Amino acid sequence: MRCIKCKKIIPSSATVCPYCNTPVNNDDIDTLDSNNSIDTMTSDSGTVDFGSISNTSYDEDNNLITAIKNAPKDKKTNKIRLYALLGVIGVFLIVIIAALVSRGNKKQVYSYYTDVLSNLEEFIETNFTDSDVKQSGNYKLVYNYNDSDPVEFKGEYALDVNQKLLHLTGEKKDPREGTSAIIINPAPKYSFDLSGKYNKFYLNSSDFYNKTIELTYSDETGLLSTKKYNIDYLLTGIINALSTSFKSLSYTKTSKENITFLNNDIKLDKENVVLDYNSKKVFLDKFYQALLDDTDFVSEYHKISGLEERDVRNTLNNLIVTNDYKYSSESSDVTNINIYHDNKRVYRYEIVMDEDLFKGRIVIDISDNKRYYLSVYKDGVELFNASIYSTSTVMNDVETRDFIFEYKSQNDKLTGTLELERDNNPSVKLDDASDYVNINSLTDDEYNLLKNNLINLMGIDSDTIDFVKNLFKSKCDTSLTCNCKSNGENCSCTYEGKIISCPSELVKKEE
């Protein structure tokens, strides 16, 4: 249901809106219509301008650490580090996915943290999870790796997150073609057609293989493989739970602190929250309890996980008990989250980690011209830095948005531009794939043929290709012990001591 005042989605069990504190009763709520469509409204509560940006900001995500640790080592300068590229794209997506917030009056310190979550939720609802949202158009990606010859991709894209549909075509060419430049060593050309529906993807390229390659993602979460559920309830439940956790923490405000911001010394207000063993326990306890109390979240998670609602609640209760045991004694692991701002906007977000997982610092600076600068340090040494900014133009009612990015580390440099031209009337249509073979069904000789083509045409190393293949190796088969409801899409199965969600047709045994 929705709060009648601020129009935010709130749990049906709520008696007070967690955003504006408006009392809730049966006469003062808006509900989702039968088609689960969402009308997104912007809260009129006072907030701080995050760099005077237009529909862009960022949120921190520790998945960045995983990307750093798992990045493959490739010493050949003519190869693109796929992991690094994906990691940078992931960071950039994080950086640009929060919405515009307005200037406001003095407020609670935790609001500097919860505003990011609120704006992230609004952006996702408006651009991805609304039942009417579709995006399609043309794209052009031009990049340069370690000052080598530039590479260009052109193609079309179509995306419908609500229906879980993806269609991407691409053709690689040398940007020097069609110009007066003399091309001595032309780059290999190839084209591809990639489509996806739910958790199955199909790669069609005669340059790579003579049949369409099927890639089936083992979707443990159920977010892709489950057909009918309300993702907004899941999103709202998690955002509300995180906000509740942040509100429960203790904050320290330093009146002024000098920092070096984009090569200039500047004095700013600093907000700080310390996540030590005690505050982590409080944070997680509040988080799990908020999810446990959210009947809408429990109901939707039941659909995607294959668990009964009572089992979802039991799982959350078990996490609370486990959390109490885990943080029953002191630990030296601690993380600080700092925000630097003046009375107009936020200049810097900083995460300082002293954890067994990662000891370092993650800094995002936001300039007043809508540019974002990310730096990651480990043990006092800079691992890499990156920057991104975007421009938008409208001509003949066609919107074109350009993203300009740069990535630098000790051994690598990647620069480029992604141009997106959006259709006014987007359309996402997929034809059923035919004459395809699953990548895990290929013989060794067939797989090696595919691998060699990818290595020669794309410059990807062998280990990376093997890693990608393993991502699409199904964990779901009839050997698992599963609990399946009659006529249910997914089953709850035990895999290596964990409960995962599997499509029922993959795990049901023949009677």
PDB file of C-alpha atoms in Angstrom, residues 8 42-43 47-48 50 57 97-102 114-125 239:
ATOM      1  CA  LYS A   8       5.702   6.014  -0.956  1.00  0.00           C
ATOM      2  CA  THR A  42       8.810  12.398  -5.278  1.00  0.00           C
ATOM      3  CA  SER A  43       8.764  13.133  -1.565  1.00  0.00           C
ATOM      4  CA  THR A  47      16.811  16.792   1.433  1.00  0.00           C
ATOM      5  CA  VAL A  48      20.323  17.780   0.408  1.00  0.00           C
ATOM      6  CA  PHE A  50      23.886  15.538  -4.101  1.00  0.00           C
ATOM      7  CA  SER A  57      24.017   9.671  -7.965  1.00  0.00           C
ATOM      8  CA  ILE A  97      21.415   5.232 -10.210  1.00  0.00           C
ATOM      9  CA  ALA A  98      20.105   7.680  -7.615  1.00  0.00           C
ATOM     10  CA  ALA A  99      17.644  10.475  -8.322  1.00  0.00           C
ATOM     11  CA  LEU A 100      17.733  14.264  -7.947  1.00  0.00           C
ATOM     12  CA  VAL A 101      17.191  15.523  -4.411  1.00  0.00           C
ATOM     13  CA  SER A 102      16.401  19.125  -3.508  1.00  0.00           C
ATOM     14  CA  THR A 114      18.737   7.177   4.212  1.00  0.00           C
ATOM     15  CA  ASP A 115      18.200   9.788   1.467  1.00  0.00           C
ATOM     16  CA  VAL A 116      20.528   7.784  -0.782  1.00  0.00           C
ATOM     17  CA  LEU A 117      18.386   4.690  -0.260  1.00  0.00           C
ATOM     18  CA  SER A 118      15.133   6.560  -0.849  1.00  0.00           C
ATOM     19  CA  ASN A 119      16.363   8.099  -4.084  1.00  0.00           C
ATOM     20  CA  LEU A 120      17.765   4.781  -5.268  1.00  0.00           C
ATOM     21  CA  GLU A 121      14.372   3.163  -4.703  1.00  0.00           C
ATOM     22  CA  GLU A 122      12.572   5.914  -6.604  1.00  0.00           C
ATOM     23  CA  PHE A 123      14.997   5.670  -9.521  1.00  0.00           C
ATOM     24  CA  ILE A 124      14.620   1.890  -9.819  1.00  0.00           C
ATOM     25  CA  GLU A 125      10.827   2.049  -9.591  1.00  0.00           C
ATOM     26  CA  ILE A 239      14.981  -0.237   1.447  1.00  0.00           C
TER      27      ILE A 239
END
